[in-house]
Amino acid sequence: MLCVVTGAAGFIGSHLVEELLRRGHTVRGIDSFVPYYPVEVKQRNRAGAAQHPHYTFFPIDLRTDPLDEAIRDADVVFHLAAMPGLVASWTQMDLYTACNVTATQRLLEAVKSHCPRLSRFIYASTSSVYGLYANGDESLPTRPVSPYGVTKLAGEHLCHAYEEAIRLPLVVLRYFSVYGPRQRPDMGYHRFIRALLQDEEITITGDGKQVRGNTFVSDAVEATIRAVDAVPGETFNVGGGETASVWDIISRIETIVGRKARTRMAPARPGDQRYTGADTSKIRRHLGWEPRVGLEEGLKRQIEWQRQETIPAPSTSPPSTHPPTEDSRRLR
Ligand code: NAD
């Protein structure tokens, strides 16, 4: 199978690329190293697959670059590239709109022209499309409470428009809080673990009682690959099944690391969801998928990975809208 993975240098995308190669597929990866978190981290993410004989990496930007060479004749497109994270989405709307909506539409246009035998287009969506309480099955109303969620939902709708117009064989996956090795440095568990390992204060936003469904990255990748066999037109929740509050997570991390956390409270972040917990009956029924890595084991694996991390924490300044650097363009 000739697979194209967008967002191939990102957290989930880099794991997906490695797993597809491990299963014997030919893979083309696309990523423009949007400097939302350090480019060095993304370079490391993609290092494992870089030399594989069946892998080609295209350091191109879905917003602006020609896409024909990268996607020509693909059997499956896994579209994971996006500007993730809700905090910056309040102030960087142009960037979020460009990466999550415009880029998706350019990709869909390119697919229309250059992928005559496409069997599936998998769109990586998010529990953020549901809103404050993402607690149920796929029929929950979609009322996102952050600009990020709005742009991801717009991406879903765009894909559905192409499904209607050109019979795009679309499958939508709504991931719920993915964690594990290579988790983005802006994400909660990454920040908590980093602070605890460096004996720094952990900042807790809101009352810490917000609850997350948790999906270990290998389970998210397995669901994504199984989605290739899903009936086109379907949408699936992807969630690990174990929910936990922020306080609960901190206490688990304390136990694993063997150190007491120092915490400070900060105001709740606008757009933060109160409760996310996926009902995954549908993906279990349709695709036989079920999560394999429990929260305890998953946190241990992430902590182990973060112990080996050497790249310093990113600055707290807002993401830049600068195009990829020359360095990133030379990576091919
Ligand atoms: P990530 O930021 O690590 O990966 C996304 C990658 O896309 C980045 O490497 C970025 O450089 C690339 N990218 C962004 N815009 C691009 C463009 N215009 N052209 C080319 N490349 C571009 O994020 P992630 O956590 O791995 O998320 C992957 C996908 O899963 C995203 O679509 C996100 O919305 C979705 N998702 C993630 C989570 C989670 O918990 N991590 C939860 C729900 C949904």
CSV table of C-alpha atoms and ligand atoms in Angstrom, one decimal:
chain,number,residue,atom,x,y,z
A,1,MET,CA,0.0,0.0,0.0
A,2,LEU,CA,1.4,3.5,-0.9
A,3,CYS,CA,0.5,5.7,2.1
A,4,VAL,CA,0.9,9.4,2.5
A,5,VAL,CA,1.1,10.7,6.1
A,6,THR,CA,0.8,14.5,6.6
A,7,GLY,CA,2.2,15.8,9.9
A,8,ALA,CA,4.9,13.1,9.6
A,9,ALA,CA,7.4,14.8,11.9
A,10,GLY,CA,4.8,15.4,14.6
A,11,PHE,CA,4.0,13.4,17.7
A,12,ILE,CA,1.4,11.0,16.4
A,13,GLY,CA,2.4,11.2,12.7
A,14,SER,CA,6.0,10.1,13.4
A,15,HIS,CA,4.7,7.0,15.2
A,16,LEU,CA,2.3,6.3,12.4
A,17,VAL,CA,5.0,6.5,9.8
A,18,GLU,CA,7.2,4.0,11.7
A,19,GLU,CA,4.3,1.5,12.2
A,20,LEU,CA,3.3,1.6,8.6
A,21,LEU,CA,6.9,0.9,7.5
A,22,ARG,CA,7.1,-1.9,10.0
A,23,ARG,CA,4.1,-3.5,8.4
A,24,GLY,CA,5.8,-3.4,5.0
A,25,HIS,CA,4.0,-0.4,3.4
A,26,THR,CA,5.6,2.3,1.3
A,27,VAL,CA,5.3,5.6,2.9
A,28,ARG,CA,5.7,9.3,1.9
A,29,GLY,CA,5.7,11.8,4.8
A,30,ILE,CA,4.9,15.5,4.5
A,31,ASP,CA,5.7,18.1,7.2
A,32,SER,CA,6.8,21.7,7.1
A,33,PHE,CA,8.1,21.9,10.7
A,34,VAL,CA,5.8,24.6,11.8
A,35,PRO,CA,7.8,26.1,14.7
A,36,TYR,CA,5.0,25.9,17.2
A,37,TYR,CA,7.4,23.8,19.3
A,38,PRO,CA,11.1,23.4,18.6
A,39,VAL,CA,12.0,22.1,15.1
A,40,GLU,CA,14.8,20.0,16.7
A,41,VAL,CA,12.1,18.0,18.5
A,42,LYS,CA,10.4,17.3,15.2
A,43,GLN,CA,13.7,16.4,13.5
A,44,ARG,CA,14.2,13.9,16.3
A,45,ASN,CA,10.7,12.6,15.9
A,46,ARG,CA,11.3,11.7,12.3
A,47,ALA,CA,14.8,10.4,12.7
A,48,GLY,CA,13.8,6.8,13.3
A,49,ALA,CA,12.2,6.4,9.8
A,50,ALA,CA,14.5,8.8,7.9
A,51,GLN,CA,16.8,6.1,6.4
A,52,HIS,CA,14.2,3.5,5.7
A,53,PRO,CA,14.4,2.4,2.0
A,54,HIS,CA,10.6,2.6,1.6
A,55,TYR,CA,10.3,6.0,3.1
A,56,THR,CA,10.4,9.4,1.4
A,57,PHE,CA,10.1,12.6,3.3
A,58,PHE,CA,8.8,15.8,1.7
A,59,PRO,CA,9.6,18.9,3.7
A,60,ILE,CA,6.8,20.9,2.1
A,61,ASP,CA,4.0,23.1,3.4
A,62,LEU,CA,0.4,22.1,2.6
A,63,ARG,CA,-0.6,25.8,2.7
A,64,THR,CA,1.6,26.9,-0.2
A,65,ASP,CA,3.8,24.2,-1.9
A,66,PRO,CA,2.9,22.1,-4.9
A,67,LEU,CA,1.7,18.7,-3.5
A,68,ASP,CA,1.5,16.6,-6.7
A,69,GLU,CA,4.8,14.8,-6.3
A,70,ALA,CA,4.2,13.9,-2.7
A,71,ILE,CA,0.7,12.5,-3.1
A,72,ARG,CA,0.7,11.2,-6.6
A,73,ASP,CA,-1.0,7.7,-6.9
A,74,ALA,CA,-1.4,7.3,-3.1
A,75,ASP,CA,-3.6,4.4,-2.0
A,76,VAL,CA,-4.3,6.0,1.4
A,77,VAL,CA,-3.8,9.5,2.7
A,78,PHE,CA,-3.6,9.9,6.5
A,79,HIS,CA,-4.1,13.6,7.1
A,80,LEU,CA,-2.7,14.5,10.5
A,81,ALA,CA,-1.0,17.8,9.8
A,82,ALA,CA,-2.5,20.6,11.8
A,83,MET,CA,-1.9,23.4,14.3
A,84,PRO,CA,-2.9,21.6,17.5
A,85,GLY,CA,-3.4,23.0,21.0
A,86,LEU,CA,-6.2,25.3,22.1
A,87,VAL,CA,-4.3,28.1,24.0
A,88,ALA,CA,-2.6,29.7,21.0
A,89,SER,CA,-5.6,29.4,18.9
A,90,TRP,CA,-7.2,32.4,20.6
A,91,THR,CA,-4.5,34.7,19.4
A,92,GLN,CA,-3.2,33.0,16.2
A,93,MET,CA,-6.3,32.5,14.3
A,94,ASP,CA,-4.7,33.1,10.9
A,95,LEU,CA,-2.2,30.4,11.5
A,96,TYR,CA,-4.8,27.9,12.7
A,97,THR,CA,-7.2,28.7,9.8
A,98,ALA,CA,-4.3,28.3,7.3
A,99,CYS,CA,-2.9,25.1,8.7
A,100,ASN,CA,-6.2,23.4,9.6
A,101,VAL,CA,-8.6,24.6,6.9
A,102,THR,CA,-6.8,26.1,3.9
A,103,ALA,CA,-4.1,23.4,4.0
A,104,THR,CA,-6.8,20.7,4.2
A,105,GLN,CA,-8.6,22.1,1.2
A,106,ARG,CA,-5.3,22.3,-0.8
A,107,LEU,CA,-4.6,18.7,0.1
A,108,LEU,CA,-8.1,17.6,-1.0
A,109,GLU,CA,-7.8,19.4,-4.3
A,110,ALA,CA,-4.5,17.7,-4.9
A,111,VAL,CA,-6.0,14.3,-4.0
A,112,LYS,CA,-8.8,15.0,-6.5
A,113,SER,CA,-6.3,15.5,-9.3
A,114,HIS,CA,-3.5,13.1,-8.5
A,115,CYS,CA,-4.9,10.0,-6.6
A,116,PRO,CA,-7.2,8.1,-9.0
A,117,ARG,CA,-7.0,4.9,-7.0
A,118,LEU,CA,-7.3,6.3,-3.5
A,119,SER,CA,-9.0,3.8,-1.2
A,120,ARG,CA,-9.2,5.9,2.0
A,121,PHE,CA,-8.7,9.4,3.2
A,122,ILE,CA,-8.3,9.4,7.0
A,123,TYR,CA,-8.9,12.7,8.7
A,124,ALA,CA,-7.4,13.1,12.2
A,125,SER,CA,-10.0,15.1,14.1
A,126,THR,CA,-10.3,15.7,17.8
A,127,SER,CA,-12.6,15.4,20.8
A,128,SER,CA,-12.4,19.2,20.9
A,129,VAL,CA,-15.1,19.4,18.2
A,130,TYR,CA,-17.7,18.3,20.8
A,131,GLY,CA,-17.3,21.2,23.3
A,132,LEU,CA,-17.2,21.6,27.0
A,133,TYR,CA,-18.3,18.0,27.7
A,134,ALA,CA,-17.0,15.5,25.2
A,135,ASN,CA,-18.6,12.6,27.1
A,136,GLY,CA,-20.4,10.1,24.9
A,137,ASP,CA,-20.6,8.6,21.4
A,138,GLU,CA,-20.2,10.1,18.0
A,139,SER,CA,-23.8,11.5,18.0
A,140,LEU,CA,-22.9,14.1,20.6
A,141,PRO,CA,-23.6,17.6,19.3
A,142,THR,CA,-20.5,19.4,17.9
A,143,ARG,CA,-20.2,22.7,19.7
A,144,PRO,CA,-16.5,23.5,20.0
A,145,VAL,CA,-15.5,25.9,22.7
A,146,SER,CA,-12.1,26.9,21.3
A,147,PRO,CA,-11.0,28.4,17.9
A,148,TYR,CA,-8.8,25.2,17.5
A,149,GLY,CA,-11.9,23.0,17.8
A,150,VAL,CA,-13.7,25.2,15.3
A,151,THR,CA,-11.0,24.9,12.7
A,152,LYS,CA,-10.8,21.1,13.2
A,153,LEU,CA,-14.5,20.8,12.8
A,154,ALA,CA,-14.3,23.0,9.7
A,155,GLY,CA,-11.7,20.5,8.4
A,156,GLU,CA,-14.2,17.7,9.0
A,157,HIS,CA,-16.9,19.5,7.1
A,158,LEU,CA,-14.5,20.3,4.2
A,159,CYS,CA,-13.7,16.6,3.9
A,160,HIS,CA,-17.4,15.8,3.9
A,161,ALA,CA,-17.9,18.3,1.1
A,162,TYR,CA,-15.3,16.5,-1.0
A,163,GLU,CA,-16.9,13.2,-0.1
A,164,GLU,CA,-20.1,14.5,-1.6
A,165,ALA,CA,-18.5,16.2,-4.6
A,166,ILE,CA,-15.9,13.6,-5.7
A,167,ARG,CA,-16.8,10.5,-3.6
A,168,LEU,CA,-13.8,11.0,-1.4
A,169,PRO,CA,-13.5,7.7,0.6
A,170,LEU,CA,-13.4,9.5,3.9
A,171,VAL,CA,-13.0,8.2,7.4
A,172,VAL,CA,-12.9,10.7,10.3
A,173,LEU,CA,-11.2,9.8,13.6
A,174,ARG,CA,-11.7,11.9,16.7
A,175,TYR,CA,-8.7,11.4,19.0
A,176,PHE,CA,-9.1,11.9,22.7
A,177,SER,CA,-6.0,13.3,24.5
A,178,VAL,CA,-3.2,11.2,23.1
A,179,TYR,CA,-0.1,10.8,25.3
A,180,GLY,CA,3.1,8.7,25.3
A,181,PRO,CA,6.7,9.1,24.0
A,182,ARG,CA,7.1,12.2,21.8
A,183,GLN,CA,4.1,13.9,23.2
A,184,ARG,CA,4.1,17.6,22.3
A,185,PRO,CA,5.9,19.8,24.9
A,186,ASP,CA,2.8,22.1,25.2
A,187,MET,CA,0.6,19.2,26.4
A,188,GLY,CA,-0.4,18.8,30.0
A,189,TYR,CA,1.2,15.5,30.8
A,190,HIS,CA,4.4,16.5,29.2
A,191,ARG,CA,4.6,19.7,31.2
A,192,PHE,CA,3.7,18.0,34.5
A,193,ILE,CA,6.3,15.3,34.0
A,194,ARG,CA,9.0,17.8,32.9
A,195,ALA,CA,8.4,20.0,35.9
A,196,LEU,CA,8.4,17.1,38.3
A,197,LEU,CA,11.6,15.6,36.8
A,198,GLN,CA,13.3,19.0,37.1
A,199,ASP,CA,11.9,19.7,40.5
A,200,GLU,CA,10.0,22.8,39.3
A,201,GLU,CA,6.5,24.0,40.2
A,202,ILE,CA,3.6,22.6,38.2
A,203,THR,CA,1.1,25.1,37.1
A,204,ILE,CA,-2.5,23.9,37.3
A,205,THR,CA,-5.1,25.8,35.4
A,206,GLY,CA,-8.6,26.0,36.8
A,207,ASP,CA,-9.5,23.7,39.8
A,208,GLY,CA,-7.6,20.7,38.5
A,209,LYS,CA,-10.8,18.7,38.4
A,210,GLN,CA,-11.1,18.7,34.7
A,211,VAL,CA,-11.1,15.2,33.4
A,212,ARG,CA,-9.5,13.7,30.3
A,213,GLY,CA,-10.0,10.5,28.4
A,214,ASN,CA,-6.5,9.2,27.7
A,215,THR,CA,-5.2,7.4,24.6
A,216,PHE,CA,-1.8,5.9,24.5
A,217,VAL,CA,-0.1,6.8,21.2
A,218,SER,CA,0.3,3.2,20.0
A,219,ASP,CA,-3.4,2.6,20.5
A,220,ALA,CA,-4.2,5.8,18.5
A,221,VAL,CA,-1.9,4.6,15.7
A,222,GLU,CA,-3.5,1.1,15.7
A,223,ALA,CA,-7.0,2.7,15.4
A,224,THR,CA,-5.7,4.9,12.6
A,225,ILE,CA,-4.3,2.0,10.5
A,226,ARG,CA,-7.5,0.0,11.1
A,227,ALA,CA,-9.5,2.9,9.8
A,228,VAL,CA,-8.3,1.9,6.3
A,229,ASP,CA,-10.8,-1.0,6.5
A,230,ALA,CA,-13.7,1.2,7.8
A,231,VAL,CA,-16.8,1.9,5.7
A,232,PRO,CA,-16.3,5.2,4.0
A,233,GLY,CA,-18.3,8.1,5.4
A,234,GLU,CA,-18.0,6.9,9.0
A,235,THR,CA,-16.7,8.9,12.1
A,236,PHE,CA,-15.1,7.2,15.1
A,237,ASN,CA,-14.1,8.2,18.6
A,238,VAL,CA,-10.7,7.0,19.5
A,239,GLY,CA,-10.2,7.0,23.3
A,240,GLY,CA,-8.2,4.8,25.6
A,241,GLY,CA,-11.0,4.2,28.1
A,242,GLU,CA,-9.4,5.4,31.3
A,243,THR,CA,-10.4,8.9,32.4
A,244,ALA,CA,-8.5,10.8,35.0
A,245,SER,CA,-8.6,14.3,36.5
A,246,VAL,CA,-5.5,16.5,36.5
A,247,TRP,CA,-5.0,15.9,40.2
A,248,ASP,CA,-5.3,12.2,39.6
A,249,ILE,CA,-2.6,12.3,36.9
A,250,ILE,CA,-0.2,14.3,39.1
A,251,SER,CA,-0.6,11.9,41.9
A,252,ARG,CA,0.2,8.9,39.5
A,253,ILE,CA,3.2,10.8,38.2
A,254,GLU,CA,4.4,11.5,41.7
A,255,THR,CA,4.2,7.8,42.6
A,256,ILE,CA,6.1,6.7,39.4
A,257,VAL,CA,8.8,9.4,39.7
A,258,GLY,CA,9.0,9.1,43.5
A,259,ARG,CA,8.9,12.8,44.2
A,260,LYS,CA,6.2,15.1,45.6
A,261,ALA,CA,5.0,17.8,43.2
A,262,ARG,CA,5.0,21.5,44.1
A,263,THR,CA,2.0,23.1,42.5
A,264,ARG,CA,0.6,26.6,41.9
A,265,MET,CA,-2.9,27.4,40.7
A,266,ALA,CA,-3.6,29.6,37.7
A,267,PRO,CA,-6.9,30.8,36.2
A,268,ALA,CA,-8.8,28.3,34.0
A,269,ARG,CA,-7.9,28.6,30.3
A,270,PRO,CA,-10.7,29.7,28.0
A,271,GLY,CA,-11.7,26.9,25.8
A,272,ASP,CA,-10.5,24.2,28.2
A,273,GLN,CA,-12.9,21.2,28.1
A,274,ARG,CA,-14.4,20.2,31.4
A,275,TYR,CA,-14.7,16.5,30.7
A,276,THR,CA,-13.6,14.3,27.8
A,277,GLY,CA,-14.3,10.6,27.9
A,278,ALA,CA,-14.9,8.7,24.7
A,279,ASP,CA,-17.6,6.2,24.2
A,280,THR,CA,-15.7,3.9,21.8
A,281,SER,CA,-18.4,1.2,21.2
A,282,LYS,CA,-18.6,2.1,17.6
A,283,ILE,CA,-14.9,1.6,16.7
A,284,ARG,CA,-14.9,-1.6,18.7
A,285,ARG,CA,-17.9,-2.9,16.9
A,286,HIS,CA,-16.8,-1.8,13.4
A,287,LEU,CA,-13.1,-2.4,13.5
A,288,GLY,CA,-12.5,-4.7,16.4
A,289,TRP,CA,-10.2,-2.0,17.9
A,290,GLU,CA,-9.6,-1.8,21.6
A,291,PRO,CA,-7.0,0.0,23.6
A,292,ARG,CA,-4.1,-2.1,24.9
A,293,VAL,CA,-2.0,0.2,27.0
A,294,GLY,CA,-3.5,1.2,30.3
A,295,LEU,CA,-2.8,4.6,31.9
A,296,GLU,CA,-0.3,3.4,34.5
A,297,GLU,CA,1.8,1.6,31.9
A,298,GLY,CA,1.4,4.5,29.4
A,299,LEU,CA,2.6,7.1,31.9
A,300,LYS,CA,5.6,5.0,32.8
A,301,ARG,CA,6.6,4.8,29.2
A,302,GLN,CA,6.2,8.5,28.7
A,303,ILE,CA,8.2,9.3,31.9
A,304,GLU,CA,10.9,6.9,30.8
A,305,TRP,CA,11.1,8.8,27.4
A,306,GLN,CA,11.1,12.2,29.0
A,307,ARG,CA,14.0,11.2,31.4
A,308,GLN,CA,16.1,10.8,28.2
A,309,GLU,CA,15.0,14.0,26.6
A,310,THR,CA,17.7,16.6,26.3
A,311,ILE,CA,16.0,19.4,24.4
A,312,PRO,CA,15.1,22.3,26.7
A,313,ALA,CA,11.5,23.3,27.3
A,314,PRO,CA,10.2,25.7,24.6
A,315,SER,CA,9.8,29.3,25.4
A,316,THR,CA,6.3,30.5,26.3
A,317,SER,CA,6.2,33.1,23.5
A,318,PRO,CA,3.4,32.6,21.0
A,319,PRO,CA,4.1,30.5,17.9
A,320,SER,CA,5.7,32.2,15.0
A,321,THR,CA,4.0,32.3,11.6
A,322,HIS,CA,7.3,32.2,9.8
A,323,PRO,CA,7.6,29.8,7.0
A,324,PRO,CA,9.9,26.7,7.4
A,325,THR,CA,13.6,27.5,7.7
A,326,GLU,CA,16.1,26.7,5.0
A,327,ASP,CA,17.4,24.1,7.3
A,328,SER,CA,14.1,22.3,7.4
A,329,ARG,CA,13.9,22.5,3.6
A,330,ARG,CA,17.2,20.8,3.3
A,331,LEU,CA,16.1,17.7,5.2
A,332,ARG,CA,14.8,15.7,2.4
B,1,NAD,P1,2.0,17.8,16.2
B,1,NAD,O1,2.0,19.2,16.2
B,1,NAD,O2,3.0,17.1,16.9
B,1,NAD,O3,2.0,17.2,14.7
B,1,NAD,C1,1.4,18.0,13.6
B,1,NAD,C2,2.4,18.2,12.5
B,1,NAD,O4,1.8,18.8,11.4
B,1,NAD,C3,3.6,19.1,13.0
B,1,NAD,O5,4.8,18.4,12.9
B,1,NAD,C4,3.5,20.3,12.0
B,1,NAD,O6,4.8,20.8,11.6
B,1,NAD,C5,2.8,19.7,10.8
B,1,NAD,N1,2.1,20.7,10.1
B,1,NAD,C6,1.2,21.6,10.5
B,1,NAD,N2,0.8,22.4,9.6
B,1,NAD,C7,1.4,22.0,8.4
B,1,NAD,C8,1.4,22.4,7.1
B,1,NAD,N3,0.7,23.5,6.7
B,1,NAD,N4,2.1,21.8,6.1
B,1,NAD,C9,2.8,20.7,6.5
B,1,NAD,N5,2.9,20.2,7.8
B,1,NAD,C10,2.2,20.9,8.7
B,1,NAD,O7,0.5,17.3,16.7
B,1,NAD,P2,-0.1,15.9,17.2
B,1,NAD,O8,-0.3,16.0,18.6
B,1,NAD,O9,0.8,14.8,16.6
B,1,NAD,O10,-1.4,15.9,16.4
B,1,NAD,C11,-1.6,15.2,15.1
B,1,NAD,C12,-3.1,15.4,14.7
B,1,NAD,O11,-3.9,14.8,15.6
B,1,NAD,C13,-3.5,16.8,14.5
B,1,NAD,O12,-4.4,16.9,13.4
B,1,NAD,C14,-4.3,17.1,15.8
B,1,NAD,O13,-5.3,18.0,15.6
B,1,NAD,C15,-4.9,15.7,16.1
B,1,NAD,N6,-5.2,15.4,17.5
B,1,NAD,C16,-4.2,15.3,18.4
B,1,NAD,C17,-4.5,15.0,19.7
B,1,NAD,C18,-3.4,14.8,20.8
B,1,NAD,O14,-3.8,14.5,21.9
B,1,NAD,N7,-2.1,14.9,20.4
B,1,NAD,C19,-5.8,14.9,20.1
B,1,NAD,C20,-6.8,15.1,19.2
B,1,NAD,C21,-6.5,15.3,17.9
